[in-house]
mmCIF file of C-alpha atoms in Angstrom:
data_model
loop_
_atom_site.group_PDB
_atom_site.id
_atom_site.type_symbol
_atom_site.label_atom_id
_atom_site.label_comp_id
_atom_site.label_asym_id
_atom_site.label_seq_id
_atom_site.Cartn_x
_atom_site.Cartn_y
_atom_site.Cartn_z
ATOM 1 C CA UNK A 7 -65.966 47.204 18.133
ATOM 2 C CA UNK A 8 -67.575 45.333 15.231
ATOM 3 C CA UNK A 9 -66.747 45.960 11.632
ATOM 4 C CA UNK A 10 -69.446 45.753 8.961
ATOM 5 C CA UNK A 11 -68.320 45.983 5.334
ATOM 6 C CA UNK A 12 -70.745 46.690 2.508
ATOM 7 C CA UNK A 13 -69.743 45.579 -0.985
ATOM 8 C CA UNK A 14 -71.484 44.902 -4.262
ATOM 9 C CA UNK A 15 -69.073 43.501 -6.824
ATOM 10 C CA UNK A 16 -70.972 45.303 -9.550
ATOM 11 C CA UNK A 17 -71.208 49.081 -9.569
ATOM 12 C CA UNK A 18 -74.506 50.970 -9.580
ATOM 13 C CA UNK A 19 -76.462 48.595 -7.373
ATOM 14 C CA UNK A 20 -77.100 51.266 -4.739
ATOM 15 C CA UNK A 21 -74.382 50.248 -2.320
ATOM 16 C CA UNK A 22 -73.340 53.724 -1.253
ATOM 17 C CA UNK A 23 -76.935 54.988 -0.976
ATOM 18 C CA UNK A 24 -77.775 52.063 1.278
ATOM 19 C CA UNK A 25 -74.588 52.431 3.330
ATOM 20 C CA UNK A 26 -75.304 56.121 3.882
ATOM 21 C CA UNK A 27 -78.910 55.307 4.816
ATOM 22 C CA UNK A 28 -77.736 52.770 7.385
ATOM 23 C CA UNK A 29 -75.272 55.325 8.720
ATOM 24 C CA UNK A 30 -78.143 57.822 9.004
ATOM 25 C CA UNK A 31 -80.335 55.533 11.134
ATOM 26 C CA UNK A 32 -77.405 54.165 13.162
ATOM 27 C CA UNK A 33 -75.907 57.649 13.614
ATOM 28 C CA UNK A 34 -74.268 57.682 17.075
ATOM 29 C CA UNK A 35 -73.537 53.970 16.961
ATOM 30 C CA UNK A 36 -71.214 54.115 13.950
ATOM 31 C CA UNK A 37 -68.073 55.524 12.456
ATOM 32 C CA UNK A 38 -68.537 55.579 8.675
ATOM 33 C CA UNK A 39 -65.574 54.811 6.423
ATOM 34 C CA UNK A 40 -65.624 55.389 2.683
ATOM 35 C CA UNK A 41 -63.189 52.870 1.212
ATOM 36 C CA UNK A 42 -64.624 53.194 -2.300
ATOM 37 C CA UNK A 43 -61.914 55.729 -2.925
ATOM 38 C CA UNK A 44 -61.824 55.531 -6.728
ATOM 39 C CA UNK A 45 -65.323 56.965 -6.837
ATOM 40 C CA UNK A 46 -65.785 58.268 -3.321
ATOM 41 C CA UNK A 47 -69.258 59.727 -3.064
ATOM 42 C CA UNK A 48 -70.470 59.092 0.448
ATOM 43 C CA UNK A 49 -69.417 62.675 1.227
ATOM 44 C CA UNK A 50 -72.128 63.926 -1.140
ATOM 45 C CA UNK A 51 -74.764 62.472 1.160
ATOM 46 C CA UNK A 52 -73.134 62.994 4.543
ATOM 47 C CA UNK A 53 -71.588 66.409 3.905
ATOM 48 C CA UNK A 54 -68.393 66.129 5.937
ATOM 49 C CA UNK A 55 -66.462 69.173 7.113
ATOM 50 C CA UNK A 56 -63.010 67.908 5.954
ATOM 51 C CA UNK A 57 -61.741 69.037 9.376
ATOM 52 C CA UNK A 58 -58.594 66.885 9.552
ATOM 53 C CA UNK A 59 -56.641 66.405 6.374
ATOM 54 C CA UNK A 60 -53.430 64.548 5.617
ATOM 55 C CA UNK A 61 -51.467 63.943 2.412
ATOM 56 C CA UNK A 62 -51.547 60.396 1.230
ATOM 57 C CA UNK A 63 -48.617 58.657 -0.438
ATOM 58 C CA UNK A 64 -48.982 55.453 -2.399
ATOM 59 C CA UNK A 65 -47.265 53.804 -5.321
ATOM 60 C CA UNK A 66 -44.042 54.834 -6.987
ATOM 61 C CA UNK A 67 -43.020 56.410 -10.282
ATOM 62 C CA UNK A 68 -39.522 56.300 -11.738
ATOM 63 C CA UNK A 69 -37.485 59.486 -11.746
ATOM 64 C CA UNK A 70 -34.279 59.978 -13.730
ATOM 65 C CA UNK A 71 -31.502 62.105 -12.310
ATOM 66 C CA UNK A 72 -30.262 63.840 -15.474
ATOM 67 C CA UNK A 73 -26.884 64.752 -13.904
ATOM 68 C CA UNK A 74 -26.104 61.064 -13.381
ATOM 69 C CA UNK A 75 -27.651 59.771 -16.636
ATOM 70 C CA UNK A 76 -25.128 58.581 -19.245
ATOM 71 C CA UNK A 77 -27.855 58.140 -21.892
ATOM 72 C CA UNK A 78 -27.180 54.454 -22.470
ATOM 73 C CA UNK A 79 -30.889 53.842 -23.134
ATOM 74 C CA UNK A 80 -31.080 50.614 -21.139
ATOM 75 C CA UNK A 81 -34.039 51.908 -19.134
ATOM 76 C CA UNK A 82 -35.986 52.653 -22.304
ATOM 77 C CA UNK A 83 -35.192 49.176 -23.669
ATOM 78 C CA UNK A 84 -36.507 47.312 -20.643
ATOM 79 C CA UNK A 85 -39.607 49.415 -19.981
ATOM 80 C CA UNK A 86 -42.539 47.261 -20.981
ATOM 81 C CA UNK A 87 -44.951 50.156 -20.544
ATOM 82 C CA UNK A 88 -43.110 52.353 -23.066
ATOM 83 C CA UNK A 89 -43.039 55.019 -20.397
ATOM 84 C CA UNK A 90 -39.537 56.290 -21.178
ATOM 85 C CA UNK A 91 -38.915 58.467 -24.201
ATOM 86 C CA UNK A 92 -36.242 60.837 -25.461
ATOM 87 C CA UNK A 93 -37.172 64.498 -25.250
ATOM 88 C CA UNK A 94 -34.525 67.132 -26.132
ATOM 89 C CA UNK A 95 -31.866 64.408 -26.028
ATOM 90 C CA UNK A 96 -32.827 63.511 -22.471
ATOM 91 C CA UNK A 97 -34.446 60.310 -21.245
ATOM 92 C CA UNK A 98 -37.683 61.205 -19.471
ATOM 93 C CA UNK A 99 -40.384 59.198 -17.708
ATOM 94 C CA UNK A 100 -44.025 59.747 -18.577
ATOM 95 C CA UNK A 101 -45.887 60.156 -15.297
ATOM 96 C CA UNK A 102 -49.035 58.649 -16.765
ATOM 97 C CA UNK A 103 -47.479 55.604 -18.416
ATOM 98 C CA UNK A 104 -45.070 54.576 -15.652
ATOM 99 C CA UNK A 105 -46.470 51.701 -13.578
ATOM 100 C CA UNK A 106 -43.715 51.938 -10.981
ATOM 101 C CA UNK A 107 -42.365 48.413 -11.498
ATOM 102 C CA UNK A 108 -38.810 49.638 -10.895
ATOM 103 C CA UNK A 109 -37.146 47.539 -13.607
ATOM 104 C CA UNK A 110 -35.412 50.640 -15.037
ATOM 105 C CA UNK A 111 -34.004 51.574 -11.619
ATOM 106 C CA UNK A 112 -32.774 48.001 -11.192
ATOM 107 C CA UNK A 113 -30.994 47.954 -14.568
ATOM 108 C CA UNK A 114 -29.524 51.499 -14.616
ATOM 109 C CA UNK A 115 -25.679 51.159 -14.551
ATOM 110 C CA UNK A 116 -25.274 54.540 -12.844
ATOM 111 C CA UNK A 117 -28.072 54.280 -10.274
ATOM 112 C CA UNK A 118 -29.514 57.404 -11.838
ATOM 113 C CA UNK A 119 -33.100 56.240 -11.406
ATOM 114 C CA UNK A 120 -35.022 56.407 -8.156
ATOM 115 C CA UNK A 121 -38.625 55.429 -7.444
ATOM 116 C CA UNK A 122 -40.072 57.912 -4.945
ATOM 117 C CA UNK A 123 -43.527 57.433 -3.377
ATOM 118 C CA UNK A 124 -46.207 59.543 -5.020
ATOM 119 C CA UNK A 125 -48.530 61.956 -3.272
ATOM 120 C CA UNK A 126 -51.776 60.610 -4.732
ATOM 121 C CA UNK A 127 -54.354 62.537 -2.780
ATOM 122 C CA UNK A 128 -55.714 63.412 0.629
ATOM 123 C CA UNK A 129 -57.162 61.532 3.469
ATOM 124 C CA UNK A 130 -59.709 63.061 5.889
ATOM 125 C CA UNK A 131 -61.351 62.609 9.253
ATOM 126 C CA UNK A 132 -64.569 64.622 9.296
ATOM 127 C CA UNK A 133 -67.671 65.383 11.265
ATOM 128 C CA UNK A 134 -70.857 65.111 9.218
ATOM 129 C CA UNK A 135 -74.291 66.699 9.176
ATOM 130 C CA UNK A 136 -75.752 63.414 10.487
ATOM 131 C CA UNK A 137 -73.756 63.253 13.732
ATOM 132 C CA UNK A 138 -71.388 60.472 12.882
ATOM 133 C CA UNK A 139 -67.720 60.795 12.012
ATOM 134 C CA UNK A 140 -66.645 59.924 8.477
ATOM 135 C CA UNK A 141 -63.184 58.751 7.484
ATOM 136 C CA UNK A 142 -62.646 59.217 3.769
ATOM 137 C CA UNK A 143 -60.136 60.048 1.052
ATOM 138 C CA UNK A 144 -59.912 61.875 -2.212
ATOM 139 C CA UNK A 145 -57.545 60.846 -4.988
ATOM 140 C CA UNK A 146 -55.844 63.084 -7.514
ATOM 141 C CA UNK A 147 -56.458 62.746 -11.243
ATOM 142 C CA UNK A 148 -55.189 59.429 -12.601
ATOM 143 C CA UNK A 149 -54.430 58.056 -9.131
ATOM 144 C CA UNK A 150 -55.857 54.674 -8.219
ATOM 145 C CA UNK A 151 -57.255 53.154 -5.084
ATOM 146 C CA UNK A 152 -55.061 50.557 -3.403
ATOM 147 C CA UNK A 153 -55.081 48.026 -0.627
ATOM 148 C CA UNK A 154 -52.784 50.409 1.168
ATOM 149 C CA UNK A 155 -55.200 53.343 1.069
ATOM 150 C CA UNK A 156 -58.141 51.161 2.116
ATOM 151 C CA UNK A 157 -56.124 49.797 5.058
ATOM 152 C CA UNK A 158 -55.215 53.357 6.039
ATOM 153 C CA UNK A 159 -58.849 54.582 5.952
ATOM 154 C CA UNK A 160 -60.021 51.539 7.910
ATOM 155 C CA UNK A 161 -57.287 51.747 10.529
ATOM 156 C CA UNK A 162 -57.945 55.432 11.176
ATOM 157 C CA UNK A 163 -61.676 54.748 11.426
ATOM 158 C CA UNK A 164 -61.053 51.888 13.867
ATOM 159 C CA UNK A 165 -58.775 54.014 16.020
ATOM 160 C CA UNK A 166 -61.434 56.724 16.111
ATOM 161 C CA UNK A 167 -64.175 54.243 17.038
ATOM 162 C CA UNK A 168 -62.052 52.855 19.842
ATOM 163 C CA UNK A 169 -61.139 56.298 21.144
ATOM 164 C CA UNK A 170 -64.743 57.491 21.240
ATOM 165 C CA UNK A 171 -66.104 54.085 22.287
ATOM 166 C CA UNK A 172 -68.338 53.830 19.228
ATOM 167 C CA UNK A 173 -69.480 50.200 18.821
ATOM 168 C CA UNK A 174 -69.677 49.787 15.020
ATOM 169 C CA UNK A 175 -67.595 50.576 11.999
ATOM 170 C CA UNK A 176 -69.622 50.850 8.793
ATOM 171 C CA UNK A 177 -67.441 50.513 5.705
ATOM 172 C CA UNK A 178 -68.476 51.424 2.177
ATOM 173 C CA UNK A 179 -66.288 48.948 0.309
ATOM 174 C CA UNK A 180 -64.756 49.257 -3.154
ATOM 175 C CA UNK A 181 -66.247 47.537 -6.221
ATOM 176 C CA UNK A 182 -64.784 44.416 -7.834
ATOM 177 C CA UNK A 183 -62.803 41.632 -6.169
ATOM 178 C CA UNK A 184 -59.251 43.008 -6.390
ATOM 179 C CA UNK A 185 -56.657 44.162 -3.905
ATOM 180 C CA UNK A 186 -58.669 47.089 -2.436
ATOM 181 C CA UNK A 187 -61.656 44.792 -1.817
ATOM 182 C CA UNK A 188 -59.515 42.151 -0.131
ATOM 183 C CA UNK A 189 -58.032 44.880 2.024
ATOM 184 C CA UNK A 190 -61.515 46.139 2.962
ATOM 185 C CA UNK A 191 -62.727 42.631 3.867
ATOM 186 C CA UNK A 192 -59.715 41.735 5.918
ATOM 187 C CA UNK A 193 -60.675 42.004 9.581
ATOM 188 C CA UNK A 194 -64.428 42.336 8.930
ATOM 189 C CA UNK A 195 -67.013 40.816 11.275
ATOM 190 C CA UNK A 196 -69.891 40.867 8.811
ATOM 191 C CA UNK A 197 -70.191 41.510 5.086
ATOM 192 C CA UNK A 198 -73.298 42.909 3.416
ATOM 193 C CA UNK A 199 -73.749 42.372 -0.334
ATOM 194 C CA UNK A 200 -75.896 44.884 -2.170
ATOM 195 C CA UNK A 201 -77.021 43.457 -5.493
ATOM 196 C CA UNK A 202 -79.624 44.077 -8.173
ATOM 197 C CA UNK A 203 -81.653 41.633 -10.300
ATOM 198 C CA UNK A 204 -79.579 41.748 -13.488
ATOM 199 C CA UNK A 205 -77.301 39.194 -15.145
ATOM 200 C CA UNK A 206 -74.194 41.092 -14.090
ATOM 201 C CA UNK A 207 -75.648 41.739 -10.631
ATOM 202 C CA UNK A 208 -75.908 37.996 -9.978
ATOM 203 C CA UNK A 209 -72.619 37.205 -11.718
ATOM 204 C CA UNK A 210 -70.699 39.725 -9.622
ATOM 205 C CA UNK A 211 -72.499 38.602 -6.470
ATOM 206 C CA UNK A 212 -71.180 35.107 -7.121
ATOM 207 C CA UNK A 213 -67.661 36.481 -7.474
ATOM 208 C CA UNK A 214 -67.686 38.521 -4.271
ATOM 209 C CA UNK A 215 -69.274 35.605 -2.462
ATOM 210 C CA UNK A 216 -66.342 33.387 -3.493
ATOM 211 C CA UNK A 217 -63.993 35.920 -1.958
ATOM 212 C CA UNK A 218 -65.867 36.181 1.350
ATOM 213 C CA UNK A 219 -66.225 32.397 1.492
ATOM 214 C CA UNK A 220 -62.480 32.115 1.208
ATOM 215 C CA UNK A 221 -62.109 34.396 4.232
ATOM 216 C CA UNK A 222 -64.879 32.413 5.977
ATOM 217 C CA UNK A 223 -66.776 35.635 6.552
ATOM 218 C CA UNK A 224 -70.365 35.783 7.641
ATOM 219 C CA UNK A 225 -72.444 37.485 4.943
ATOM 220 C CA UNK A 226 -75.899 38.859 4.245
ATOM 221 C CA UNK A 227 -77.527 40.189 1.109
ATOM 222 C CA UNK A 228 -79.787 43.094 0.164
ATOM 223 C CA UNK A 229 -81.522 42.891 -3.222
ATOM 224 C CA UNK A 230 -82.075 46.413 -4.438
ATOM 225 C CA UNK A 231 -84.590 47.292 -7.204
ATOM 226 C CA UNK A 232 -85.938 43.762 -6.626
ATOM 227 C CA UNK A 233 -89.251 44.255 -8.474
ATOM 228 C CA UNK A 234 -87.589 45.253 -11.762
ATOM 229 C CA UNK A 235 -86.842 41.654 -12.707
ATOM 230 C CA UNK A 236 -88.691 39.123 -10.592
ATOM 231 C CA UNK A 237 -87.135 36.154 -12.348
ATOM 232 C CA UNK A 238 -83.570 37.301 -11.598
ATOM 233 C CA UNK A 239 -84.559 38.191 -8.037
ATOM 234 C CA UNK A 240 -85.766 34.613 -7.609
ATOM 235 C CA UNK A 241 -82.441 33.329 -8.960
ATOM 236 C CA UNK A 242 -80.512 35.548 -6.570
ATOM 237 C CA UNK A 243 -82.612 34.302 -3.665
ATOM 238 C CA UNK A 244 -81.909 30.735 -4.653
ATOM 239 C CA UNK A 245 -78.188 31.479 -4.685
ATOM 240 C CA UNK A 246 -78.385 33.215 -1.296
ATOM 241 C CA UNK A 247 -80.194 30.275 0.318
ATOM 242 C CA UNK A 248 -77.872 27.705 -1.201
ATOM 243 C CA UNK A 249 -74.847 29.388 0.381
ATOM 244 C CA UNK A 250 -76.386 30.227 3.751
ATOM 245 C CA UNK A 251 -76.184 33.954 3.165
ATOM 246 C CA UNK A 252 -78.597 35.946 5.332
ATOM 247 C CA UNK A 253 -81.523 37.422 3.384
ATOM 248 C CA UNK A 254 -81.434 40.876 4.869
ATOM 249 C CA UNK A 255 -83.801 42.919 2.765
ATOM 250 C CA UNK A 256 -85.430 43.421 -0.570
ATOM 251 C CA UNK A 257 -85.986 46.990 -1.730
ATOM 252 C CA UNK A 258 -88.324 47.817 -4.606
ATOM 253 C CA UNK A 259 -87.448 50.339 -7.258
ATOM 254 C CA UNK A 260 -88.599 53.836 -6.391
ATOM 255 C CA UNK A 261 -87.810 57.053 -8.201
ATOM 256 C CA UNK A 262 -87.749 58.786 -4.829
ATOM 257 C CA UNK A 263 -84.549 56.880 -4.162
ATOM 258 C CA UNK A 264 -82.580 58.491 -6.977
ATOM 259 C CA UNK A 265 -84.311 61.786 -6.285
ATOM 260 C CA UNK A 266 -82.940 61.681 -2.733
ATOM 261 C CA UNK A 267 -79.408 60.958 -3.928
ATOM 262 C CA UNK A 268 -79.605 63.713 -6.563
ATOM 263 C CA UNK A 269 -80.634 66.180 -3.888
ATOM 264 C CA UNK A 270 -77.946 65.132 -1.455
ATOM 265 C CA UNK A 271 -79.890 63.314 1.226
ATOM 266 C CA UNK A 272 -80.030 59.625 2.116
ATOM 267 C CA UNK A 273 -82.866 57.243 1.242
ATOM 268 C CA UNK A 274 -83.585 56.923 4.975
ATOM 269 C CA UNK A 275 -84.638 60.599 4.880
ATOM 270 C CA UNK A 276 -87.237 60.210 2.098
ATOM 271 C CA UNK A 277 -90.119 59.614 4.508
ATOM 272 C CA UNK A 278 -91.024 57.898 7.774
ATOM 273 C CA UNK A 279 -91.606 54.566 6.081
ATOM 274 C CA UNK A 280 -88.113 54.467 4.557
ATOM 275 C CA UNK A 281 -86.618 55.541 7.856
ATOM 276 C CA UNK A 282 -88.478 52.745 9.654
ATOM 277 C CA UNK A 283 -87.379 50.156 7.092
ATOM 278 C CA UNK A 284 -83.725 51.134 7.329
ATOM 279 C CA UNK A 285 -83.915 51.134 11.131
ATOM 280 C CA UNK A 286 -85.352 47.656 10.979
ATOM 281 C CA UNK A 287 -82.555 46.582 8.614
ATOM 282 C CA UNK A 288 -79.901 48.057 10.911
ATOM 283 C CA UNK A 289 -81.350 46.242 13.936
ATOM 284 C CA UNK A 290 -81.353 42.999 11.970
ATOM 285 C CA UNK A 291 -77.688 43.438 11.005
ATOM 286 C CA UNK A 292 -76.724 44.207 14.606
ATOM 287 C CA UNK A 293 -78.542 41.142 15.836
ATOM 288 C CA UNK A 294 -76.615 38.885 13.445
ATOM 289 C CA UNK A 295 -73.270 40.504 14.250
ATOM 290 C CA UNK A 296 -73.783 40.241 18.006
ATOM 291 C CA UNK A 297 -75.000 36.662 17.818
ATOM 292 C CA UNK A 298 -71.926 35.512 15.910
ATOM 293 C CA UNK A 299 -69.219 34.172 18.158
ATOM 294 C CA UNK B 16 -43.094 22.494 15.851
ATOM 295 C CA UNK B 17 -42.660 26.080 14.673
ATOM 296 C CA UNK B 18 -45.889 28.042 14.975
ATOM 297 C CA UNK B 19 -46.437 31.461 13.381
ATOM 298 C CA UNK B 20 -49.031 34.017 14.489
ATOM 299 C CA UNK B 21 -50.227 37.210 12.791
ATOM 300 C CA UNK B 22 -50.261 39.763 15.603
ATOM 301 C CA UNK B 23 -50.958 43.426 16.264
ATOM 302 C CA UNK B 24 -47.957 43.681 18.614
ATOM 303 C CA UNK B 25 -44.702 41.886 19.453
ATOM 304 C CA UNK B 26 -45.679 39.901 22.568
ATOM 305 C CA UNK B 27 -47.775 36.965 23.818
ATOM 306 C CA UNK B 28 -50.297 39.397 25.302
ATOM 307 C CA UNK B 29 -50.922 41.303 22.102
ATOM 308 C CA UNK B 30 -54.071 40.637 20.095
ATOM 309 C CA UNK B 31 -53.961 38.488 16.967
ATOM 310 C CA UNK B 32 -54.071 40.599 13.811
ATOM 311 C CA UNK B 33 -57.093 39.199 11.934
ATOM 312 C CA UNK B 34 -55.531 40.308 8.657
ATOM 313 C CA UNK B 35 -52.918 38.141 7.015
ATOM 314 C CA UNK B 36 -51.308 40.307 4.313
ATOM 315 C CA UNK B 37 -51.362 43.500 6.319
ATOM 316 C CA UNK B 38 -50.581 41.913 9.692
ATOM 317 C CA UNK B 39 -48.375 44.260 11.695
ATOM 318 C CA UNK B 40 -46.198 41.560 13.289
ATOM 319 C CA UNK B 41 -45.393 37.923 12.673
ATOM 320 C CA UNK B 42 -44.565 36.022 15.837
ATOM 321 C CA UNK B 43 -42.852 32.661 15.523
ATOM 322 C CA UNK B 44 -42.939 30.295 18.485
ATOM 323 C CA UNK B 45 -40.464 27.443 18.400
ATOM 324 C CA UNK B 46 -41.940 24.835 20.745
ATOM 325 C CA UNK B 47 -38.769 22.736 21.056
ATOM 326 C CA UNK B 48 -36.584 25.703 21.991
ATOM 327 C CA UNK B 49 -39.424 27.461 23.825
ATOM 328 C CA UNK B 50 -38.454 30.656 22.039
ATOM 329 C CA UNK B 51 -40.583 33.448 20.573
ATOM 330 C CA UNK B 52 -39.153 35.332 17.573
ATOM 331 C CA UNK B 53 -40.657 38.619 16.431
ATOM 332 C CA UNK B 54 -40.770 39.790 12.820
ATOM 333 C CA UNK B 55 -41.764 43.438 12.439
ATOM 334 C CA UNK B 56 -44.044 43.586 9.385
ATOM 335 C CA UNK B 57 -45.145 47.230 9.743
ATOM 336 C CA UNK B 58 -43.299 48.107 6.513
ATOM 337 C CA UNK B 59 -46.291 46.446 4.821
ATOM 338 C CA UNK B 60 -48.262 49.648 5.513
ATOM 339 C CA UNK B 61 -46.212 51.238 2.737
ATOM 340 C CA UNK B 62 -47.003 48.558 0.164
ATOM 341 C CA UNK B 63 -49.802 49.592 -2.199
ATOM 342 C CA UNK B 64 -50.675 46.261 -3.774
ATOM 343 C CA UNK B 65 -49.934 42.572 -3.191
ATOM 344 C CA UNK B 66 -49.584 42.690 0.596
ATOM 345 C CA UNK B 67 -50.648 39.032 0.915
ATOM 346 C CA UNK B 68 -47.942 37.484 -1.287
ATOM 347 C CA UNK B 69 -45.340 39.805 0.281
ATOM 348 C CA UNK B 70 -46.162 38.686 3.830
ATOM 349 C CA UNK B 71 -46.338 35.071 2.644
ATOM 350 C CA UNK B 72 -42.815 35.476 1.234
ATOM 351 C CA UNK B 73 -41.544 36.677 4.621
ATOM 352 C CA UNK B 74 -43.196 33.768 6.336
ATOM 353 C CA UNK B 75 -41.732 31.359 3.790
ATOM 354 C CA UNK B 76 -38.232 32.473 4.802
ATOM 355 C CA UNK B 77 -38.714 31.378 8.418
ATOM 356 C CA UNK B 78 -40.644 28.313 7.257
ATOM 357 C CA UNK B 79 -42.995 27.529 10.154
ATOM 358 C CA UNK B 80 -45.130 24.352 10.187
ATOM 359 C CA UNK B 81 -48.280 26.129 11.308
ATOM 360 C CA UNK B 82 -49.822 29.569 10.839
ATOM 361 C CA UNK B 83 -52.486 30.880 13.220
ATOM 362 C CA UNK B 84 -54.434 33.921 12.028
ATOM 363 C CA UNK B 85 -57.886 35.556 11.836
ATOM 364 C CA UNK B 86 -59.697 35.596 8.489
ATOM 365 C CA UNK B 87 -57.084 33.606 6.611
ATOM 366 C CA UNK B 88 -55.026 34.621 3.583
ATOM 367 C CA UNK B 89 -56.442 35.657 0.195
ATOM 368 C CA UNK B 90 -56.066 33.569 -2.974
ATOM 369 C CA UNK B 91 -52.518 34.496 -3.988
ATOM 370 C CA UNK B 92 -51.078 34.253 -0.490
ATOM 371 C CA UNK B 93 -52.935 30.990 0.153
ATOM 372 C CA UNK B 94 -51.209 29.443 -2.867
ATOM 373 C CA UNK B 95 -47.760 30.461 -1.563
ATOM 374 C CA UNK B 96 -48.498 28.995 1.869
ATOM 375 C CA UNK B 97 -49.867 25.803 0.391
ATOM 376 C CA UNK B 98 -46.723 25.302 -1.681
ATOM 377 C CA UNK B 99 -44.619 26.003 1.387
ATOM 378 C CA UNK B 100 -46.657 23.306 3.187
ATOM 379 C CA UNK B 101 -47.639 25.635 5.993
ATOM 380 C CA UNK B 102 -50.937 24.532 7.582
ATOM 381 C CA UNK B 103 -53.248 27.459 8.262
ATOM 382 C CA UNK B 104 -55.560 27.715 11.273
ATOM 383 C CA UNK B 105 -58.102 30.533 11.331
ATOM 384 C CA UNK B 106 -60.685 32.126 13.592
ATOM 385 C CA UNK B 107 -58.272 33.497 16.190
ATOM 386 C CA UNK B 108 -59.131 37.108 15.265
ATOM 387 C CA UNK B 109 -60.505 38.191 18.630
ATOM 388 C CA UNK B 110 -57.910 36.462 20.832
ATOM 389 C CA UNK B 111 -54.493 37.323 22.203
ATOM 390 C CA UNK B 112 -51.521 35.380 20.851
ATOM 391 C CA UNK B 113 -51.337 33.339 24.042
ATOM 392 C CA UNK B 114 -55.064 32.510 23.998
ATOM 393 C CA UNK B 115 -54.790 31.543 20.341
ATOM 394 C CA UNK B 116 -51.934 29.174 21.127
ATOM 395 C CA UNK B 117 -53.952 27.522 23.910
ATOM 396 C CA UNK B 118 -56.955 27.149 21.603
ATOM 397 C CA UNK B 119 -54.744 25.589 18.971
ATOM 398 C CA UNK B 120 -53.351 23.161 21.569
ATOM 399 C CA UNK B 121 -56.905 22.216 22.549
ATOM 400 C CA UNK B 122 -57.775 21.600 18.887
ATOM 401 C CA UNK B 123 -60.335 24.397 18.990
ATOM 402 C CA UNK B 124 -59.205 26.313 15.899
ATOM 403 C CA UNK B 125 -60.520 25.651 12.436
ATOM 404 C CA UNK B 126 -58.064 24.327 9.866
ATOM 405 C CA UNK B 127 -58.282 25.967 6.452
#
């Protein structure tokens, strides 16, 4: 099984739309995994059935056992997030401010503070309207994506692909270059960058490239909305060539694209031409992945 | 020489875990004593952030000379390993632990 991870660095480049379009043309060949859990939206295009659901626990928040608390105030003194306050003469932890560092629990003379794991959302294995399984997650309000959650989504998707003998895992990766992105890249066979011809598009492409270069990962690039700024597109191409990144595709701006997303279908379903182009792109990606030893 | 592997299981026949931070097992082979030690790292599945430095810390405690893995560690973990003077060899992601060891012996793995 080969793992293809699609990332962008910058948000709004069309990463998810393109991932969903590739999933559409690859249908029976892929398990799709939405690891962009902070703003998971692949489900809008693939319409999963949320058939299998599981609670997901990640991160900790301090909890004070009032029966044990002697109100010495040490926890409040050491909390650098000002998450502990006195309410009705009791020391309480603000759920929103606590970062779960555990300093208060460490310092408490009566061991009155524990740091239980938080139920931050749900994780799902679904069937979709486009005949491929989707592994995805939904976070509660204020909860954040983590390397842990990404690893969980990817591992479940891999297990499913192996069980059903599906040859490719298509991962919609998180934005940025932080912990969740590292977790999504770890174990990948091929990385696809989706960028756009803007200053921040190129800047963030350079940053994600640094990360993939560190992991010695094979990478390719899709320039979306390429005709909107030809000068920047040329700069991006120069960067791609300099670093031996595969030039996978260049997609011109088209209002039909956003129209498709607004109406809940993938860009590969706009018309025959789009479908053909995405099929061609998918074949190209497969060729590169299979060639790589 | 003490050689560490990131692995998906506890034995020579298990596949290498291509991930460093979230590797499920760390296997340490002591060539002089011809002894394989297994460190269960599955608790890492419960760690939300900073898996790389955490696994690097565990590795630091057993202090191997060599690490053999798949993609290689991320920035933070790489710094820990560098300071611990552990040489990292990558590209063993699709092999078993035993195959990876043979490839290392034949100088066929890439040094980071």
